[in-house]
Coordinates of C-alpha atoms in Angstrom, one line a residue:
Chain A
M300 CA 214.9 85.3 51.3
P301 CA 214.3 87.6 48.4
D302 CA 217.1 89.9 47.3
M303 CA 215.9 93.3 48.5
T304 CA 218.7 95.2 46.7
T305 CA 217.7 93.8 43.4
F306 CA 214.0 94.5 44.2
F307 CA 214.7 98.2 45.0
Q308 CA 216.8 98.6 41.9
T309 CA 214.0 97.2 39.7
P310 CA 212.8 100.0 37.4
G311 CA 209.4 101.2 38.5
V312 CA 209.6 100.2 42.1
G313 CA 211.0 103.7 43.1
G314 CA 208.2 105.3 41.1
V315 CA 205.5 103.2 42.8
I316 CA 207.0 104.2 46.2
A317 CA 207.1 107.9 45.2
A318 CA 203.5 107.7 44.0
T319 CA 202.4 106.0 47.2
V320 CA 204.1 108.7 49.4
I321 CA 202.5 111.5 47.3
T322 CA 199.1 109.9 47.3
S323 CA 199.2 109.3 51.1
I324 CA 200.1 113.0 51.7
I325 CA 197.2 114.1 49.5
I326 CA 194.7 111.8 51.4
T327 CA 196.1 113.0 54.8
Y328 CA 195.6 116.7 53.9
G329 CA 192.2 116.0 52.5
L330 CA 191.1 114.3 55.7
M331 CA 192.6 117.1 57.7
L332 CA 190.7 119.7 55.7
R333 CA 187.5 117.7 56.1
W334 CA 188.0 117.6 59.9
V335 CA 188.5 121.3 60.1
L336 CA 185.5 122.2 58.0
R337 CA 183.2 119.8 59.8
G338 CA 183.8 121.9 62.9
Y339 CA 180.5 123.7 62.2
E340 CA 178.4 120.5 62.1
D341 CA 180.0 119.0 65.1
N342 CA 179.5 122.3 67.0
K343 CA 175.8 122.2 66.2
D344 CA 175.6 118.5 67.3
N345 CA 177.1 119.4 70.6
Q346 CA 174.7 122.2 71.2
Chain B
M201 CA 188.5 146.3 72.7
A202 CA 191.5 147.6 74.6
N203 CA 194.1 145.2 75.9
K204 CA 195.5 145.5 79.4
T205 CA 198.1 148.0 78.3
G206 CA 195.3 150.3 77.2
S207 CA 196.2 150.2 73.5
H208 CA 194.1 148.8 70.6
V209 CA 194.9 146.6 67.7
L210 CA 193.2 148.5 64.8
V211 CA 192.7 146.6 61.6
D212 CA 191.3 148.5 58.6
R213 CA 189.8 145.7 56.5
D214 CA 189.1 148.0 53.6
H215 CA 192.7 149.1 53.6
L216 CA 193.9 145.4 53.6
M217 CA 191.5 144.6 50.7
K218 CA 192.6 147.7 48.7
P219 CA 195.0 145.6 46.5
I220 CA 192.0 143.5 45.5
T221 CA 189.2 146.0 45.3
Q222 CA 191.2 148.8 43.5
T223 CA 193.4 148.5 40.4
S224 CA 195.6 151.2 39.2
G225 CA 197.0 151.8 35.7
G226 CA 200.5 151.0 37.1
Y227 CA 199.3 147.6 38.1
F228 CA 198.3 146.7 34.5
L229 CA 201.5 148.1 33.2
L230 CA 203.5 145.9 35.6
V231 CA 201.5 142.8 34.7
F232 CA 202.1 143.5 31.0
L233 CA 205.8 144.0 31.4
L234 CA 206.1 140.8 33.5
F235 CA 204.0 139.0 30.9
L236 CA 206.4 140.2 28.2
G237 CA 209.3 138.7 30.2
V238 CA 207.5 135.4 30.5
A239 CA 206.8 135.4 26.8
W240 CA 210.5 135.9 26.0
G241 CA 211.3 133.0 28.3
A242 CA 208.6 130.9 26.6
F243 CA 210.0 131.8 23.2
A244 CA 213.5 130.8 24.3
W245 CA 212.3 127.5 25.6
I246 CA 210.4 126.8 22.3
W247 CA 213.6 127.6 20.5
Q248 CA 215.5 125.2 22.6
L249 CA 212.9 122.4 22.1
S250 CA 212.9 123.0 18.4
N251 CA 216.7 123.1 17.9
G252 CA 217.9 120.9 20.7
M253 CA 220.3 121.6 23.5
Q254 CA 223.0 122.8 21.1
V255 CA 221.5 126.3 21.3
T256 CA 222.5 126.4 25.0
G257 CA 226.0 126.7 26.4
L258 CA 225.6 123.2 28.0
N259 CA 227.7 120.4 26.7
N260 CA 228.9 116.8 27.7
T261 CA 231.1 118.2 30.4
V262 CA 228.8 120.8 31.8
A263 CA 225.3 119.4 31.6
W264 CA 224.1 121.3 34.6
G265 CA 224.5 125.1 34.1
V266 CA 222.3 128.0 34.8
Y267 CA 219.1 125.9 34.9
I268 CA 220.3 123.8 37.8
T269 CA 221.7 126.9 39.5
N270 CA 218.2 128.4 39.2
F271 CA 216.7 125.2 40.5
V272 CA 218.8 125.2 43.7
F273 CA 218.3 129.0 44.1
F274 CA 214.5 128.8 43.8
I275 CA 214.2 125.8 46.1
G276 CA 216.4 127.8 48.6
I277 CA 214.1 130.9 48.3
S278 CA 211.1 128.6 49.0
H279 CA 212.3 128.2 52.6
A280 CA 211.0 131.7 53.3
G281 CA 207.5 130.4 54.1
T282 CA 208.9 127.7 56.3
L283 CA 211.0 130.0 58.4
I284 CA 208.7 133.0 58.6
S285 CA 205.5 131.1 59.0
A286 CA 206.2 127.7 60.6
I287 CA 209.2 128.4 62.8
L288 CA 207.9 131.8 64.0
R289 CA 204.5 130.2 64.6
V290 CA 205.9 127.3 66.5
S291 CA 208.1 129.6 68.6
G292 CA 205.0 131.9 69.3
A293 CA 206.5 135.0 67.8
E294 CA 203.5 137.3 67.6
W295 CA 205.1 139.8 65.3
R296 CA 204.9 137.2 62.5
R297 CA 201.2 137.8 61.9
P298 CA 201.2 140.4 59.1
I299 CA 204.0 138.6 57.2
T300 CA 203.1 135.0 57.1
R301 CA 200.9 135.0 54.0
A302 CA 203.4 136.9 51.9
A303 CA 206.1 134.3 53.0
E304 CA 203.9 131.3 52.4
A305 CA 203.1 132.5 48.9
I306 CA 206.8 132.9 48.1
T307 CA 207.3 129.2 49.1
V308 CA 204.7 127.9 46.7
F309 CA 205.7 130.0 43.7
A310 CA 209.4 129.4 44.2
L311 CA 208.8 125.7 44.3
V312 CA 206.8 125.8 41.1
L313 CA 209.5 127.8 39.3
G314 CA 212.3 125.7 40.8
G315 CA 210.7 122.5 39.6
S316 CA 210.3 123.9 36.1
Q317 CA 214.1 124.4 35.8
V318 CA 214.6 120.7 35.8
L319 CA 212.2 120.4 32.8
F320 CA 214.3 123.1 31.0
D321 CA 217.5 121.3 31.7
I322 CA 216.5 117.8 30.6
G323 CA 215.9 119.0 27.0
R324 CA 213.1 116.4 26.5
P325 CA 210.4 117.3 29.0
D326 CA 208.2 114.6 27.4
R327 CA 210.4 112.1 29.1
A328 CA 209.9 113.6 32.6
M329 CA 207.6 110.7 33.6
N330 CA 210.5 108.3 33.1
V331 CA 211.7 109.2 36.6
F332 CA 208.5 107.6 37.9
L333 CA 208.5 104.7 35.4
Y334 CA 212.2 103.7 35.5
G335 CA 213.7 105.6 38.4
P336 CA 215.5 103.2 40.8
L337 CA 215.0 104.0 44.4
Q338 CA 218.8 104.4 45.1
S339 CA 218.9 107.5 42.9
P340 CA 219.0 110.8 44.8
L341 CA 217.0 112.3 41.8
L342 CA 214.0 110.2 42.9
W343 CA 214.5 111.1 46.6
D344 CA 214.4 114.7 45.4
L345 CA 211.2 114.2 43.4
I346 CA 209.5 112.7 46.5
C347 CA 210.7 115.4 48.9
I348 CA 209.9 118.4 46.6
S349 CA 206.4 117.0 45.7
V350 CA 205.7 116.5 49.4
Y351 CA 207.0 120.0 50.2
L352 CA 204.9 121.5 47.4
L353 CA 201.7 119.8 48.5
S354 CA 202.4 120.7 52.2
S355 CA 203.2 124.3 51.3
L356 CA 200.0 124.6 49.2
F357 CA 197.9 123.2 52.0
Y358 CA 199.7 125.4 54.5
L359 CA 198.9 128.4 52.3
L360 CA 195.3 127.3 51.8
L361 CA 194.3 126.6 55.5
P362 CA 194.9 130.1 56.9
L363 CA 193.3 131.5 53.7
I364 CA 189.9 130.0 54.5
P365 CA 188.7 132.5 57.1
D366 CA 189.9 135.4 54.9
M367 CA 188.0 133.9 52.0
A368 CA 184.8 134.0 54.1
I369 CA 185.6 137.7 54.9
M370 CA 186.0 138.4 51.2
R371 CA 182.9 136.5 50.3
D372 CA 180.8 138.6 52.7
H373 CA 182.4 141.9 51.8
H374 CA 180.1 144.4 50.0
A375 CA 182.8 145.6 47.5
V376 CA 183.4 142.1 46.1
T377 CA 181.0 141.1 43.3
G378 CA 180.8 138.9 40.3
W379 CA 183.1 136.0 39.6
R380 CA 185.4 136.9 42.4
K381 CA 182.6 136.6 44.9
E382 CA 181.9 133.1 43.5
L383 CA 185.6 132.2 43.7
Y384 CA 185.8 133.3 47.4
R385 CA 182.5 131.4 48.1
I386 CA 184.0 128.2 46.8
L387 CA 187.4 128.7 48.6
A388 CA 185.6 129.7 51.9
F389 CA 184.2 126.1 52.1
N390 CA 181.1 127.3 53.9
W391 CA 183.2 128.8 56.6
D392 CA 181.0 130.7 59.1
H393 CA 183.6 131.8 61.8
N394 CA 182.2 129.5 64.5
P395 CA 184.5 128.8 67.4
E396 CA 184.8 125.1 66.8
Q397 CA 185.9 125.6 63.2
K398 CA 188.4 128.2 64.4
R399 CA 189.7 125.9 67.2
R400 CA 190.2 123.1 64.7
L401 CA 191.8 125.3 62.1
E402 CA 194.3 126.6 64.6
K403 CA 195.1 123.1 65.7
A404 CA 195.5 121.9 62.1
I405 CA 197.8 124.9 61.3
A406 CA 199.9 124.1 64.4
I407 CA 200.3 120.5 63.4
L408 CA 201.2 121.4 59.9
A409 CA 203.7 124.1 61.1
V410 CA 205.5 121.4 63.1
A411 CA 205.4 118.9 60.2
I412 CA 206.6 121.3 57.5
I413 CA 209.9 122.2 59.2
P414 CA 211.5 118.7 58.8
I415 CA 210.0 118.5 55.3
A416 CA 211.6 121.7 54.3
I417 CA 215.0 120.7 55.8
S418 CA 214.8 117.3 54.0
V419 CA 214.1 119.1 50.7
H420 CA 217.3 121.1 50.7
T421 CA 219.3 118.4 52.2
V422 CA 218.3 116.0 49.4
V423 CA 218.9 118.8 46.8
S424 CA 222.5 118.9 48.1
W425 CA 222.7 115.1 48.0
I426 CA 222.2 115.3 44.2
F427 CA 225.7 116.8 44.2
G428 CA 227.0 115.3 47.4
M429 CA 226.3 111.6 46.6
T430 CA 228.5 111.8 43.5
I431 CA 232.2 111.3 43.9
R432 CA 233.1 114.6 42.5
P433 CA 235.6 117.2 43.9
M434 CA 234.0 119.8 46.1
W435 CA 230.6 118.1 45.9
H436 CA 231.3 114.9 47.8
S437 CA 231.3 116.5 51.2
T438 CA 229.3 115.7 54.4
I439 CA 228.9 119.4 55.1
L440 CA 227.0 120.0 51.9
G441 CA 223.5 119.1 53.4
P442 CA 223.6 121.6 56.3
Y443 CA 225.5 124.1 54.1
F444 CA 222.6 124.1 51.6
V445 CA 219.9 124.3 54.3
V446 CA 221.6 127.3 55.9
G447 CA 222.0 129.0 52.5
A448 CA 218.3 128.2 51.8
I449 CA 217.0 129.8 54.9
F450 CA 219.4 132.7 54.5
S451 CA 218.2 133.5 50.9
G452 CA 214.6 132.8 51.9
I453 CA 214.6 135.5 54.6
A454 CA 216.3 138.0 52.2
A455 CA 213.5 137.3 49.6
I456 CA 210.7 137.8 52.0
I457 CA 212.3 141.1 53.2
I458 CA 212.4 142.4 49.6
A459 CA 208.8 141.3 49.0
M460 CA 207.6 142.9 52.2
A461 CA 209.3 146.2 51.3
I462 CA 207.7 146.2 47.8
L463 CA 204.2 145.4 49.3
R464 CA 204.7 148.1 52.0
K465 CA 205.6 150.8 49.5
V466 CA 203.1 149.9 46.7
Y467 CA 200.0 149.3 48.9
G468 CA 200.8 151.7 51.7
F469 CA 201.0 148.9 54.4
E470 CA 203.2 151.0 56.7
D471 CA 200.8 150.3 59.6
Y472 CA 201.1 146.6 59.2
L473 CA 204.7 146.0 58.0
K474 CA 206.5 148.2 60.5
P475 CA 210.2 149.0 60.8
L476 CA 210.2 146.6 63.8
H477 CA 209.4 143.7 61.5
F478 CA 212.4 144.6 59.3
D479 CA 214.6 145.0 62.3
Y480 CA 213.7 141.6 63.7
L481 CA 214.0 139.9 60.3
G482 CA 217.3 141.8 59.8
L483 CA 218.6 140.4 63.1
L484 CA 217.7 136.9 61.9
L485 CA 219.4 137.6 58.6
L486 CA 222.5 138.8 60.4
T487 CA 222.6 135.5 62.4
M488 CA 222.3 133.6 59.1
T489 CA 225.0 135.7 57.5
A490 CA 227.4 134.7 60.3
L491 CA 226.4 131.1 60.0
W492 CA 226.9 131.2 56.2
F493 CA 230.4 132.6 56.6
Y494 CA 231.1 129.8 59.1
F495 CA 230.0 127.1 56.8
T496 CA 231.8 128.6 53.8
L497 CA 235.0 129.0 55.7
A498 CA 234.7 125.4 57.0
E499 CA 234.1 124.0 53.5
Y500 CA 236.9 125.9 51.7
I501 CA 239.6 125.8 54.4
T502 CA 239.2 122.0 54.7
T503 CA 239.4 121.5 51.0
G504 CA 242.3 123.9 50.5
Y505 CA 244.3 122.6 53.5
G506 CA 243.7 118.9 52.5
G507 CA 245.1 119.5 49.1
L508 CA 243.7 116.5 47.2
L509 CA 244.8 117.0 43.6
E510 CA 241.3 116.7 42.1
E511 CA 239.8 119.1 44.7
L512 CA 242.6 121.6 44.4
E513 CA 241.9 122.0 40.7
V514 CA 238.3 123.1 41.4
F515 CA 239.4 125.0 44.5
E516 CA 242.0 127.0 42.5
S517 CA 239.5 127.7 39.7
K518 CA 237.4 129.5 42.3
M519 CA 240.2 131.2 44.2
T520 CA 242.4 132.4 41.3
G521 CA 241.1 130.8 38.1
A522 CA 238.2 131.1 35.7
Y523 CA 235.5 131.5 38.5
A524 CA 237.5 133.7 40.8
E525 CA 235.7 136.9 39.8
M526 CA 232.3 135.3 40.6
F527 CA 233.5 133.7 43.8
W528 CA 235.0 136.9 45.2
A529 CA 232.1 139.0 44.1
M530 CA 229.9 136.6 46.2
V531 CA 232.2 137.0 49.2
I532 CA 232.3 140.8 48.9
F533 CA 228.5 141.0 48.6
M534 CA 228.1 139.0 51.8
I535 CA 230.7 141.1 53.6
I536 CA 228.8 144.3 52.5
A537 CA 225.5 142.7 53.7
F538 CA 227.1 141.7 57.0
F539 CA 228.3 145.3 57.7
I540 CA 225.0 146.9 56.6
L541 CA 223.1 144.6 58.9
S542 CA 225.5 145.1 61.8
F543 CA 225.9 148.8 61.8
A544 CA 223.0 150.4 59.8
R545 CA 220.1 148.1 60.7
S546 CA 219.0 149.7 64.0
K547 CA 219.2 153.2 62.6
W548 CA 217.5 152.5 59.2
P549 CA 215.7 149.2 59.7
V550 CA 213.8 149.2 56.4
G551 CA 216.4 150.6 54.1
A552 CA 219.3 148.7 55.6
T553 CA 217.7 145.3 55.7
V554 CA 216.3 145.7 52.2
S555 CA 219.6 146.7 50.6
A556 CA 221.4 143.9 52.5
S557 CA 218.8 141.5 51.3
V558 CA 219.4 142.5 47.6
F559 CA 223.2 141.8 48.1
I560 CA 222.4 138.5 49.7
V561 CA 219.9 137.3 47.1
I562 CA 222.4 138.1 44.3
G563 CA 225.3 136.7 46.3
M564 CA 223.3 133.4 46.9
W565 CA 222.6 133.0 43.2
I566 CA 226.3 133.4 42.5
E567 CA 227.0 130.9 45.3
R568 CA 224.8 128.3 43.7
Y569 CA 226.5 128.9 40.3
T570 CA 230.0 128.5 41.8
I571 CA 228.9 125.3 43.4
V572 CA 227.3 123.8 40.3
V573 CA 229.5 124.8 37.4
P574 CA 233.2 124.8 38.4
T575 CA 233.2 121.1 39.5
L576 CA 231.7 120.1 36.2
N577 CA 233.9 122.4 34.1
V578 CA 237.1 121.5 35.8
L579 CA 236.6 117.8 36.4
E580 CA 237.3 116.8 32.9
G581 CA 240.1 119.3 32.7
R582 CA 242.9 116.9 33.5
G583 CA 244.5 116.1 30.2
Y584 CA 242.4 118.5 28.2
H585 CA 240.8 121.8 29.0
P586 CA 237.3 122.3 27.7
A587 CA 236.1 125.8 27.1
I588 CA 234.7 127.6 30.1
Y589 CA 230.9 127.2 30.2
W590 CA 228.9 130.4 29.6
P591 CA 225.1 130.5 29.2
S592 CA 223.7 131.3 25.8
W593 CA 220.9 133.8 25.1
V594 CA 218.4 130.9 25.4
E595 CA 219.4 130.1 29.0
I596 CA 219.5 133.8 29.9
G597 CA 216.1 134.2 28.3
I598 CA 214.6 131.3 30.1
T599 CA 216.1 132.5 33.4
F600 CA 214.8 136.0 32.9
G601 CA 211.4 134.5 32.0
S602 CA 211.4 132.4 35.1
F603 CA 212.1 135.4 37.4
C604 CA 209.4 137.4 35.6
G605 CA 207.1 134.3 36.0
F606 CA 207.8 134.2 39.7
A607 CA 207.0 137.9 40.1
L608 CA 203.9 137.6 37.9
L609 CA 202.5 134.8 40.0
Y610 CA 203.1 136.8 43.1
V611 CA 201.5 139.9 41.7
L612 CA 198.5 138.0 40.5
F613 CA 198.2 136.2 43.9
A614 CA 198.2 139.6 45.7
K615 CA 195.5 140.8 43.4
L616 CA 193.2 137.9 44.1
F617 CA 193.9 137.1 47.8
P618 CA 194.7 139.3 50.9
I619 CA 198.4 139.3 51.0
I620 CA 198.2 140.2 54.7
S621 CA 196.2 137.7 56.7
I622 CA 193.2 139.7 57.9
W623 CA 191.9 137.3 60.6
E624 CA 195.3 136.5 62.0
V625 CA 196.1 140.2 62.5
E626 CA 192.6 140.8 64.0
E627 CA 193.2 138.0 66.5
A628 CA 196.4 139.5 67.6
E629 CA 194.7 141.4 70.5
E630 CA 193.2 138.3 71.9
A631 CA 196.6 136.6 71.6
L632 CA 198.3 139.4 73.4
E633 CA 196.0 138.9 76.4
E634 CA 196.8 135.2 76.4
R635 CA 200.5 135.9 76.1
L636 CA 200.4 138.3 79.0
E637 CA 198.7 135.8 81.2
H638 CA 201.2 133.1 80.1
M639 CA 204.1 135.4 80.9
K640 CA 202.8 135.8 84.4
T641 CA 203.2 132.1 85.0
Y642 CA 207.0 132.2 84.6
L643 CA 207.9 135.8 85.6
P644 CA 208.1 137.0 89.2
T645 CA 204.8 138.7 90.1
G646 CA 204.2 141.2 92.8
T647 CA 201.9 138.9 94.8
T648 CA 204.5 136.0 95.0
A649 CA 207.3 138.4 95.9
T650 CA 205.3 140.0 98.7
A651 CA 204.1 136.7 100.0
E652 CA 207.6 135.3 100.2
R653 CA 208.9 138.4 102.0

């Protein structure tokens, strides 16, 4: 079994995790904005 | 349209857009003065970068001084948006409507200025990326970076979403022309006020309001852990997380009250920012004052009674030593604020809450200082006594520039965007009808009572 303590202490791993969290948040908010703004098109489709 | 009480919600769009469509000479003067303040701060920073950290009052013992005090203070102020907008939105407090935008803007700008303080403190901002490149995950500094980045992104999005319908209103307004019309057109994202867009927008805002509360709490908890995770006297305490969160919400409410009072006076928003808003916020502030006293007492009485030698040294430096003046000034400011809010708020809601808020904001900055500095200054004191840390003109300059920068960003924001959310205030009447119907579902109604009799 790999030593997880050593893995998380490896320089750069923390940065990669931080970058992943931040990127995920940006993508989530981008998708949310797209969903809100597409309300107009979806409304037309329903009509 | 009249609601069932027979009264109308009247919104004068032209009045709400006045800060954007009209510019007085006083505005230009204010912007110029704030710009001068920022320029002084920039000069001080360039001086620090050119000559090294020796031009500051910082040293090997006290490496975190005024900059980190400002960092904790600004991050605390940033909780204004979370409390006013998110918590009041989630709890369905209708009176929040005219003040949400002003609060959300404070959050974003306070976070930007708070984050900048770390760059000032590290001395070599070109190495800032090293936190990403070499930062180990067990470092609270990295947790802080993640939390603050997520909070800043969330707050920006939370500011942007409710802005979209207002951007469409501005885009279509006859008084708006030129590059500003183009800016509003871009930021309106083709918004056309259709019901489906509005339904989705309200749902997205509601989801974000719920999500942003734990994010905000995590931010100030992790800020406290930067101190609390070290084995240092009066930092290594389990109470520090909630103590910081309470202090953050406390100073956040005070900041939004001051901002509201200025906007009300300068732009004549008396019809939108009413004494009732100040009274309600004052009541919240009073509750937070009581909570702050409770946490402060709990923290200091435990340390003082426990009497661990290392902790006593820091404790005594605050009670009777080098930091006693600052510590007791903070306590006196908070006591004054408590009495103003308790006894003058209902009679003079605006004046009383604003003056109490000024005492609280200054008191909270001092509180941050007396948390950050004494532990560092006294820790190494056993055996030898280093000189008491005092900020140099460079640190004072950068601090002054930061506060001017915060005010400048806010003033420019209010010049470009409606500082009172137009569509949210306009929708208040509809919401009142809904709320009235909702209240009938849990209050005894005449029909039910008659039927049971």
